[in-house]
Coordinates of C-alpha atoms in Angstrom, one line a residue:
Chain A
X15 CA -0.2 0.1 -0.1
X16 CA 1.6 3.5 -1.1
X17 CA 2.2 5.8 1.7
X18 CA 0.5 8.7 -0.1
X19 CA -2.8 6.7 0.1
X20 CA -2.4 6.2 3.6
X21 CA -1.4 10.2 4.0
X22 CA -4.7 10.9 1.9
X23 CA -6.8 8.9 4.8
X24 CA -5.0 10.7 7.5
X25 CA -5.8 14.0 6.0
X26 CA -9.4 13.6 5.5
X27 CA -9.5 12.2 9.2
X28 CA -7.7 15.4 10.3
X29 CA -9.6 17.9 8.0
X30 CA -13.0 16.9 8.0
X31 CA -14.7 18.8 10.5
X32 CA -13.1 21.8 9.1
X33 CA -15.8 21.9 6.4
X34 CA -18.6 22.5 8.5
X35 CA -16.6 25.3 9.6
X36 CA -15.9 26.4 6.3
X37 CA -19.5 26.3 5.3
X38 CA -20.7 28.3 8.3
X39 CA -18.2 31.1 8.0
X40 CA -19.4 31.1 4.4
X41 CA -23.0 31.6 5.4
X42 CA -22.0 34.2 8.1
X43 CA -20.4 36.4 5.4
X44 CA -23.1 36.3 3.2
X45 CA -25.3 37.4 6.4
X46 CA -23.2 39.7 7.6
X47 CA -22.2 38.3 10.6
X48 CA -18.8 37.5 12.1
X49 CA -19.7 33.8 12.2
X50 CA -18.3 31.0 14.4
X51 CA -14.5 30.2 14.4
X52 CA -13.5 28.4 11.6
X53 CA -12.2 25.4 13.9
X54 CA -15.6 25.1 16.2
X55 CA -16.6 21.9 14.8
X56 CA -13.4 20.6 16.2
X57 CA -14.3 22.0 19.7
X58 CA -17.8 21.0 19.6
X59 CA -16.7 17.3 18.9
X60 CA -14.0 17.4 21.7
X61 CA -16.3 19.0 24.4
X62 CA -18.8 16.0 23.6
X63 CA -15.9 13.4 23.9
X64 CA -15.2 14.6 27.5
X65 CA -18.5 13.9 28.3
X66 CA -20.2 11.0 29.6
X67 CA -23.4 9.4 27.8
X68 CA -27.1 9.3 29.3
X69 CA -29.1 6.1 27.6
X70 CA -32.7 5.6 28.4
X71 CA -34.0 2.5 29.8
X72 CA -36.3 1.9 26.5
X73 CA -33.5 1.3 24.2
X74 CA -31.1 -1.6 23.5
X75 CA -27.9 -2.0 22.2
X76 CA -29.2 -1.2 18.8
X77 CA -29.3 2.5 20.2
X78 CA -25.6 2.1 21.3
X79 CA -24.3 0.4 18.5
X80 CA -25.6 3.2 16.0
X81 CA -23.2 5.9 16.3
X82 CA -20.0 3.6 16.5
X83 CA -21.0 1.7 13.4
X84 CA -22.0 4.8 11.6
X85 CA -18.4 6.8 12.1
X86 CA -16.6 3.1 11.2
X87 CA -18.6 2.6 8.1
X88 CA -17.9 6.7 7.4
X89 CA -14.1 5.7 7.9
X90 CA -13.9 3.0 5.7
X91 CA -15.6 4.7 3.0
X92 CA -12.9 7.2 2.9
X93 CA -10.1 4.2 2.2
X94 CA -11.8 3.5 -1.3
X95 CA -12.1 7.2 -2.4
X96 CA -9.1 8.7 -4.7
X97 CA -7.8 12.3 -3.5
X98 CA -6.0 14.7 -5.9
X99 CA -4.8 12.1 -8.4
X100 CA -3.5 9.6 -5.8
X101 CA -5.5 6.0 -6.2
X102 CA -7.3 4.9 -2.9
X103 CA -5.8 2.9 -0.2
X104 CA -8.4 0.0 -0.8
X105 CA -8.7 0.6 -4.2
X106 CA -10.3 -2.7 -6.1
X107 CA -12.5 -3.9 -8.9
X108 CA -16.3 -2.8 -8.2
X109 CA -15.6 -0.7 -4.9
X110 CA -17.7 2.1 -6.2
X111 CA -21.0 -0.4 -4.7
X112 CA -18.9 -1.0 -1.6
X113 CA -18.9 2.9 -1.3
X114 CA -22.5 3.3 -2.2
X115 CA -23.5 0.4 0.3
X116 CA -21.1 2.0 3.3
X117 CA -23.1 5.3 2.8
X118 CA -26.3 2.8 2.9
X119 CA -25.0 1.1 6.1
X120 CA -24.2 4.1 7.8
X121 CA -27.9 5.5 7.1
X122 CA -29.4 2.2 8.1
X123 CA -27.6 2.2 11.6
X124 CA -28.7 5.7 12.0
X125 CA -32.1 4.9 11.5
X126 CA -32.3 2.1 13.4
X127 CA -30.7 3.6 16.2
X128 CA -33.3 6.4 16.3
X129 CA -36.1 3.6 15.8
X130 CA -35.1 2.1 18.9
X131 CA -35.8 5.0 21.0
X132 CA -39.7 4.3 20.5
X133 CA -40.0 8.2 20.1
X134 CA -42.5 9.1 17.6
X135 CA -40.9 11.9 16.1
X136 CA -37.5 10.3 15.9
X137 CA -39.5 7.6 13.7
X138 CA -40.9 10.1 11.6
X139 CA -37.2 11.6 10.8
X140 CA -36.0 8.0 10.0
X141 CA -39.0 7.3 8.0
X142 CA -38.3 10.4 5.9
X143 CA -34.6 9.5 5.9
X144 CA -35.4 6.4 4.2
X145 CA -38.0 8.1 1.7
X146 CA -35.0 10.7 0.5
X147 CA -32.3 8.1 0.8
X148 CA -34.3 5.7 -1.5
X149 CA -34.8 8.4 -4.1
X150 CA -31.0 9.8 -3.9
X151 CA -29.6 6.3 -4.5
X152 CA -30.6 6.0 -8.1
X153 CA -29.0 9.3 -9.0
X154 CA -25.6 8.4 -7.1
X155 CA -25.7 4.4 -8.8
X156 CA -26.6 5.5 -12.2
X157 CA -24.1 8.4 -12.5
X158 CA -21.2 5.9 -11.2
X159 CA -22.8 3.3 -13.8
X160 CA -22.3 6.0 -16.4
X161 CA -18.9 7.3 -14.9
X162 CA -17.9 3.5 -15.3
X163 CA -19.0 2.8 -18.8
X164 CA -17.4 6.1 -19.9
X165 CA -13.8 5.4 -18.3
X166 CA -14.2 1.5 -18.7
X167 CA -13.5 1.0 -14.8
X168 CA -15.4 -0.5 -12.2
X169 CA -13.0 1.0 -9.5
X170 CA -13.5 5.0 -8.1
X171 CA -9.6 5.1 -8.4
X172 CA -10.0 3.4 -12.1
X173 CA -12.2 6.0 -13.1
X174 CA -9.4 8.4 -12.6
X175 CA -6.9 6.8 -14.8
X176 CA -9.9 6.6 -17.6
X177 CA -10.3 10.1 -17.8
X178 CA -7.9 12.4 -19.6
X179 CA -7.9 16.3 -19.3
X180 CA -9.1 16.7 -22.9
X181 CA -12.0 15.0 -21.8
X182 CA -13.3 18.3 -20.0
X183 CA -13.1 20.0 -23.4
X184 CA -13.7 16.8 -25.5
X185 CA -16.7 14.6 -26.0
X186 CA -17.0 13.8 -22.5
X187 CA -17.7 17.3 -21.1
X188 CA -22.1 16.9 -21.4
X189 CA -21.6 13.7 -19.5
X190 CA -19.4 14.9 -16.5
X191 CA -21.7 18.3 -16.1
X192 CA -24.9 16.1 -15.5
X193 CA -23.0 14.0 -13.6
X194 CA -21.5 16.6 -11.9
X195 CA -25.0 18.2 -11.4
X196 CA -26.5 14.9 -10.2
X197 CA -23.8 14.1 -7.6
X198 CA -24.0 17.7 -6.1
X199 CA -28.0 17.4 -5.2
X200 CA -26.5 14.0 -3.8
X201 CA -24.4 15.3 -1.4
X202 CA -26.8 18.0 -0.4
X203 CA -29.3 15.7 0.3
X204 CA -27.1 13.0 1.9
X205 CA -25.7 15.5 4.3
X206 CA -29.1 17.2 5.1
X207 CA -28.2 20.5 3.6
X208 CA -30.3 23.1 2.1
X209 CA -32.6 23.0 -0.1
X210 CA -33.5 19.4 1.5
X211 CA -33.1 19.8 5.2
X212 CA -31.7 23.0 7.2
X213 CA -29.4 22.2 9.5
X214 CA -29.7 25.0 11.9
X215 CA -33.2 24.2 12.7
X216 CA -33.6 21.9 16.0
X217 CA -37.0 20.5 16.9
X218 CA -38.8 22.0 13.5
X219 CA -41.4 19.5 12.3
X220 CA -39.7 19.5 8.6
X221 CA -36.3 18.3 9.7
X222 CA -34.8 14.9 8.9
X223 CA -31.1 14.3 10.1
X224 CA -31.1 16.4 13.7
X225 CA -34.5 14.7 14.8
X226 CA -33.1 11.1 14.2
X227 CA -30.1 11.8 16.6
X228 CA -32.1 13.9 19.3
X229 CA -31.5 11.2 21.9
X230 CA -28.0 10.8 21.4
X231 CA -25.5 12.6 23.9
X232 CA -22.2 12.6 24.9
X233 CA -19.4 10.6 23.5
X234 CA -22.4 9.1 20.9
X235 CA -23.4 12.7 19.7
X236 CA -19.7 13.4 19.0
X237 CA -19.2 10.2 17.1
X238 CA -22.6 11.4 15.0
X239 CA -21.0 14.5 14.4
X240 CA -17.5 13.3 13.3
X241 CA -19.1 10.8 11.1
X242 CA -21.4 13.4 9.5
X243 CA -18.2 15.7 8.5
X244 CA -16.6 12.4 7.2
X245 CA -19.9 11.7 5.1
X246 CA -19.3 15.5 3.8
X247 CA -15.9 14.9 3.0
X248 CA -16.4 11.7 1.4
X249 CA -18.8 12.9 -0.7
X250 CA -16.9 16.2 -1.9
X251 CA -14.2 13.9 -2.4
X252 CA -16.4 11.8 -5.0
X253 CA -17.1 15.2 -6.6
X254 CA -14.1 16.5 -6.9
X255 CA -12.0 13.4 -7.2
X256 CA -13.8 11.1 -9.7
X257 CA -15.1 13.7 -12.0
X258 CA -12.2 16.0 -12.3
X259 CA -9.2 14.3 -14.3
X260 CA -5.8 14.3 -12.2
X261 CA -3.4 17.5 -13.2
X262 CA -0.5 14.8 -13.4
X263 CA 2.6 16.8 -11.4
X264 CA 4.4 16.6 -8.2
X265 CA 2.1 14.2 -6.1
X266 CA 2.2 16.8 -2.8
X267 CA 1.0 19.5 -4.9
X268 CA -1.6 17.2 -6.3
X269 CA -2.9 16.4 -2.8
X270 CA -3.0 19.9 -1.6
X271 CA -4.7 21.0 -5.0
X272 CA -7.3 18.0 -4.0
X273 CA -8.0 19.2 -0.4
X274 CA -8.5 22.8 -1.9
X275 CA -11.1 21.7 -4.1
X276 CA -13.0 19.8 -1.4
X277 CA -13.0 23.0 0.5
X278 CA -14.0 25.1 -2.4
X279 CA -17.3 22.5 -2.4
X280 CA -17.8 23.4 1.2
X281 CA -17.7 27.1 0.0
X282 CA -20.0 25.9 -2.7
X283 CA -22.1 24.3 -0.3
X284 CA -22.2 27.5 2.0
X285 CA -22.9 29.8 -1.2
X286 CA -26.0 27.5 -1.9
X287 CA -27.3 27.5 1.5
X288 CA -27.1 31.4 1.8
X289 CA -28.9 32.1 -1.5
X290 CA -31.8 29.2 -1.5
X291 CA -34.3 28.5 0.9
X292 CA -35.2 25.1 1.9
X293 CA -37.7 23.5 -0.7
X294 CA -41.1 22.5 0.5
X295 CA -41.0 18.7 1.9
X296 CA -43.5 17.7 -0.9
X297 CA -41.3 19.2 -3.4
X298 CA -38.0 17.2 -2.3
X299 CA -38.7 14.3 -4.2
X300 CA -39.0 16.2 -7.4
X301 CA -35.8 17.4 -7.2
X302 CA -34.3 14.2 -6.3
X303 CA -36.0 12.3 -9.2
X304 CA -34.9 15.3 -11.5
X305 CA -31.0 14.3 -10.2
X306 CA -32.0 10.8 -11.0
X307 CA -33.0 11.9 -14.3
X308 CA -29.8 13.7 -15.0
X309 CA -27.8 10.5 -14.2
X310 CA -30.1 8.7 -16.3
X311 CA -29.4 11.0 -19.2
X312 CA -25.7 10.9 -18.6
X313 CA -25.6 6.9 -19.1
X314 CA -27.9 7.1 -22.2
X315 CA -25.4 9.2 -23.7
X316 CA -22.5 6.9 -22.7
X317 CA -24.3 4.0 -23.6
X318 CA -25.9 5.7 -27.0
Chain B
X12 CA -17.9 21.6 -33.7
X13 CA -19.3 18.2 -32.7
X14 CA -18.8 18.9 -28.8
X15 CA -20.7 22.2 -28.9
X16 CA -23.7 20.6 -30.7
X17 CA -23.6 17.9 -28.0
X18 CA -23.7 20.5 -25.3
X19 CA -26.5 22.4 -27.1
X20 CA -28.4 18.8 -27.4
X21 CA -28.2 18.0 -23.9
X22 CA -29.3 21.5 -22.9
X23 CA -32.1 20.8 -24.9
X24 CA -33.0 17.8 -23.5
X25 CA -32.7 19.4 -19.9
X26 CA -35.2 22.3 -20.9
X27 CA -37.9 19.7 -22.2
X28 CA -37.3 18.2 -18.7
X29 CA -37.8 21.4 -17.1
X30 CA -41.2 21.9 -19.3
X31 CA -42.5 18.4 -17.8
X32 CA -41.3 19.0 -14.4
X33 CA -42.4 22.6 -13.7
X34 CA -45.8 23.4 -12.4
X35 CA -44.9 27.3 -12.8
X36 CA -46.4 28.5 -16.2
X37 CA -43.7 31.5 -16.3
X38 CA -41.0 28.7 -16.0
X39 CA -42.8 26.6 -18.5
X40 CA -42.8 29.4 -21.2
X41 CA -39.1 30.6 -20.2
X42 CA -38.2 26.9 -20.8
X43 CA -39.6 26.9 -24.4
X44 CA -38.3 30.1 -25.2
X45 CA -34.7 28.7 -24.1
X46 CA -35.5 25.8 -26.7
X47 CA -35.7 28.3 -29.4
X48 CA -32.6 30.0 -28.4
X49 CA -30.9 26.8 -28.3
X50 CA -32.0 26.0 -31.7
X51 CA -31.1 29.0 -33.3
X52 CA -27.5 28.7 -32.0
X53 CA -27.7 25.0 -33.3
X54 CA -28.6 26.2 -36.5
X55 CA -25.8 28.5 -36.9
X56 CA -23.2 25.6 -35.7
X57 CA -24.4 23.2 -37.9
X58 CA -24.2 25.3 -41.0
X59 CA -20.9 27.1 -39.8
X60 CA -18.9 25.9 -43.0
X61 CA -21.1 27.6 -45.1
X62 CA -22.5 30.6 -43.8
X63 CA -25.1 32.5 -46.1
X64 CA -27.4 35.3 -45.5
X65 CA -30.1 32.9 -45.9
X66 CA -29.4 30.9 -43.1
X67 CA -28.8 33.7 -40.7
X68 CA -31.9 35.1 -41.2
X69 CA -34.0 31.9 -41.0
X70 CA -32.1 31.2 -37.6
X71 CA -32.1 35.1 -36.8
X72 CA -35.9 35.2 -38.0
X73 CA -37.2 32.0 -36.1
X74 CA -35.4 33.0 -32.9
X75 CA -36.9 36.3 -32.3
X76 CA -40.4 35.0 -33.2
X77 CA -40.2 32.0 -30.6
X78 CA -38.2 33.5 -28.0
X79 CA -39.3 36.8 -28.2
X80 CA -42.7 37.5 -29.9
X81 CA -44.7 34.0 -28.7
X82 CA -43.5 34.3 -25.2
X83 CA -44.3 37.7 -25.1
X84 CA -48.0 36.7 -26.3
X85 CA -48.2 34.0 -23.8
X86 CA -47.2 36.0 -20.9
X87 CA -49.6 38.4 -21.7
X88 CA -52.2 35.6 -22.1
X89 CA -51.2 34.7 -18.7
X90 CA -51.8 37.9 -17.3
X91 CA -55.1 38.4 -18.5
X92 CA -56.3 35.1 -17.2
X93 CA -54.5 35.4 -13.9
X94 CA -53.2 31.9 -14.2
X95 CA -49.9 31.5 -12.2
X96 CA -49.8 27.5 -11.7
X97 CA -50.6 24.5 -13.7
X98 CA -52.6 23.0 -11.0
X99 CA -53.4 19.2 -10.8
X100 CA -52.4 18.0 -14.3
X101 CA -53.6 14.5 -15.4
X102 CA -50.0 13.4 -14.9
X103 CA -48.2 14.6 -12.0
X104 CA -44.8 16.5 -12.5
X105 CA -42.8 14.1 -11.1
X106 CA -44.7 11.1 -12.9
X107 CA -44.3 13.4 -15.9
X108 CA -40.4 13.3 -15.7
X109 CA -40.4 9.6 -15.3
X110 CA -42.5 9.3 -18.2
X111 CA -40.0 11.9 -20.2
X112 CA -36.9 9.6 -19.0
X113 CA -39.0 6.5 -20.6
X114 CA -39.8 8.6 -23.9
X115 CA -36.0 9.6 -23.9
X116 CA -35.1 5.9 -23.6
X117 CA -37.6 5.0 -26.5
X118 CA -36.2 8.2 -28.9
X119 CA -32.2 6.6 -28.2
X120 CA -33.8 3.6 -29.6
X121 CA -35.5 5.0 -32.7
X122 CA -32.8 7.7 -33.0
X123 CA -29.9 5.6 -33.1
X124 CA -30.9 3.7 -36.6
X125 CA -31.8 6.9 -38.1
X126 CA -28.6 8.6 -36.7
X127 CA -26.4 6.2 -39.1
X128 CA -27.8 8.2 -42.2
X129 CA -26.6 11.7 -41.0
X130 CA -23.2 13.3 -40.6
X131 CA -21.9 12.1 -37.1
X132 CA -21.6 15.3 -35.7
X133 CA -25.5 16.0 -35.6
X134 CA -26.4 12.2 -34.4
X135 CA -27.5 13.5 -31.1
X136 CA -29.7 16.1 -32.8
X137 CA -32.2 13.6 -34.5
X138 CA -32.7 11.7 -30.8
X139 CA -33.1 14.9 -29.3
X140 CA -35.5 16.3 -32.0
X141 CA -37.7 13.3 -31.6
X142 CA -37.5 13.7 -27.8
X143 CA -38.8 17.4 -28.2
X144 CA -41.8 16.5 -30.3
X145 CA -42.7 13.6 -27.8
X146 CA -42.4 16.0 -25.0
X147 CA -44.7 18.5 -26.4
X148 CA -47.2 16.0 -27.4
X149 CA -47.0 14.6 -23.7
X150 CA -47.8 18.2 -22.7
X151 CA -50.4 18.5 -24.7
X152 CA -52.3 15.7 -23.8
X153 CA -51.3 15.6 -19.8
X154 CA -52.0 19.0 -18.7
X155 CA -55.2 21.2 -18.3
X156 CA -54.5 24.8 -18.9
X157 CA -54.5 26.1 -22.2
X158 CA -51.4 28.1 -22.0
X159 CA -49.5 24.8 -21.2
X160 CA -51.0 23.3 -24.1
X161 CA -50.0 25.7 -26.4
X162 CA -46.7 25.3 -24.9
X163 CA -46.8 22.0 -25.7
X164 CA -47.4 22.9 -29.4
X165 CA -44.6 25.2 -29.5
X166 CA -42.3 22.4 -28.1
X167 CA -43.6 20.3 -30.8
X168 CA -42.8 22.4 -33.5
X169 CA -39.3 23.0 -32.0
X170 CA -38.7 19.5 -32.5
X171 CA -39.8 19.5 -36.2
X172 CA -37.2 22.4 -36.5
X173 CA -34.7 20.4 -34.9
X174 CA -35.4 17.3 -36.7
X175 CA -35.0 19.2 -40.1
X176 CA -31.8 20.7 -39.0
X177 CA -30.4 17.6 -38.2
X178 CA -30.9 16.4 -41.6
X179 CA -29.7 19.5 -43.1
X180 CA -32.8 19.4 -45.3
X181 CA -32.5 22.5 -47.6
X182 CA -36.1 23.9 -47.7
X183 CA -36.5 26.8 -49.9
X184 CA -36.6 30.2 -47.8
X185 CA -40.2 30.3 -48.7
X186 CA -41.4 27.0 -47.2
X187 CA -39.4 27.7 -43.9
X188 CA -40.9 31.4 -43.8
X189 CA -44.5 29.9 -44.4
X190 CA -44.0 27.4 -41.6
X191 CA -42.8 30.2 -38.9
X192 CA -46.0 32.3 -40.3
X193 CA -48.3 29.5 -39.6
X194 CA -47.2 28.9 -36.3
X195 CA -47.3 32.5 -35.3
X196 CA -50.8 32.9 -36.7
X197 CA -51.7 29.7 -34.4
X198 CA -50.3 30.7 -31.3
X199 CA -51.6 34.5 -32.0
X200 CA -54.9 33.0 -32.3
X201 CA -54.4 30.4 -29.2
X202 CA -53.7 33.9 -27.3
X203 CA -56.7 35.3 -28.2
X204 CA -58.6 32.2 -27.3
X205 CA -57.4 31.9 -24.0
X206 CA -58.3 35.3 -23.7
X207 CA -61.7 34.9 -24.3
X208 CA -62.2 31.7 -22.5
X209 CA -60.8 33.1 -19.2
X210 CA -63.0 36.0 -20.0
X211 CA -65.9 34.0 -20.1
X212 CA -65.5 31.1 -17.6
X213 CA -63.0 33.0 -15.0
X214 CA -60.6 29.8 -15.6
X215 CA -58.5 28.4 -18.5
X216 CA -58.9 24.8 -17.4
X217 CA -59.8 23.2 -21.1
X218 CA -60.8 20.0 -19.6
X219 CA -64.3 21.5 -18.4
X220 CA -65.1 23.0 -21.4
X221 CA -66.3 19.5 -22.6
X222 CA -68.8 19.3 -20.1
X223 CA -70.6 22.7 -21.6
X224 CA -74.2 22.7 -22.5
X225 CA -76.2 25.5 -24.4

């Protein structure tokens, strides 16, 4: 296993909490506020890790396993993602399916933990999560399938080799554009950002992700927050690492460029959240179907 | 310029999907106007090697008519009738999108054998022109408001225009101008009809006209 692949996983583990910090600073800039410190997510997670956890008597081991398994799934998903032209640590034939299902596993344990509390409110959140995730999954998988056919590789790292710089200007341009828009919508959905879910609202009737983790506290909640940061990093890495061909240069410079691109995705999410309102809950499925349609269109373009 | 033409074709597909998925009449009008602009640009691109005055005049005239005059007429009709949204279409918006993807797949099936007979760079254009025509038909049969049905008719016309462009059919100037005039008169008459329907019945839902008695 090359040392660069290990470094990029460590970079992801270290820098992931920076992304919500960047998003919050961008939103604060648009609102004319100072905003929280860039490192605020680190402080939050460290504070939570020092606390003890309280468990309701109605919960079982499922509730305790949720945050741990979710964090583990998020960490493993980082090992199949390439960054800045460096192949992933665990690149193998078909790892794109592993990536999609690790995201699925993470969602599943969060939902079962929410259902385990027996709270109707959390059950409602879990139901919405399942409904939206079910619609977002075709967009992700069809987009990955289009990329796989286009590059002739079933591995996320292999897709990088199949892409050339000329592709952006050449015949691959419409395809890459469609998949990029679809993946952006998937990223916003999976990470519970505006226009699908508003991360700032607590105890509102339309929220999705926050409602599922209401009963977690202390270390468990720290794990959940850290896992959410890693998930954001993973999908941003998917967007920038797989769709943009490697620049081909000095490896550390490539790696720095990859990290900069991921931070740029965080800035983009911040801008989207600042200029858009959350969609009505009944309109969200329409957005997700549109994302799937874009991916299907991309697939049709490569198969033609 | 095969890539630019491909991008225009993809944009045309997206405009079609926007037409299918949007409930706001103003957004639908913008989608159809965008189609006309895309087709104007594509007409210039296809004939880039032998650009003559005739091609430019037709492209500019049809774009100006379909992206400027007709949307203006339809916006006026909307304003007069006070309809903002397409309410409860026969096929819902999400379902329309899914049907649209099905139609797109079908058009790829039908379009690929046809594409073999034309120059490679406009291969995608045939599929897209078929899809645009199909979208127009779908909108006509699945919507209640008269304005949306007129938009479906315009989308169909756009599809036919794209089809002719893909095959590089060199119709005489007179025929092309005649078709344009037909469309203009048709939409003009429809605009007046919409206005009159809405003045008589306070709405422009055409399905309720079938229950009229004298």
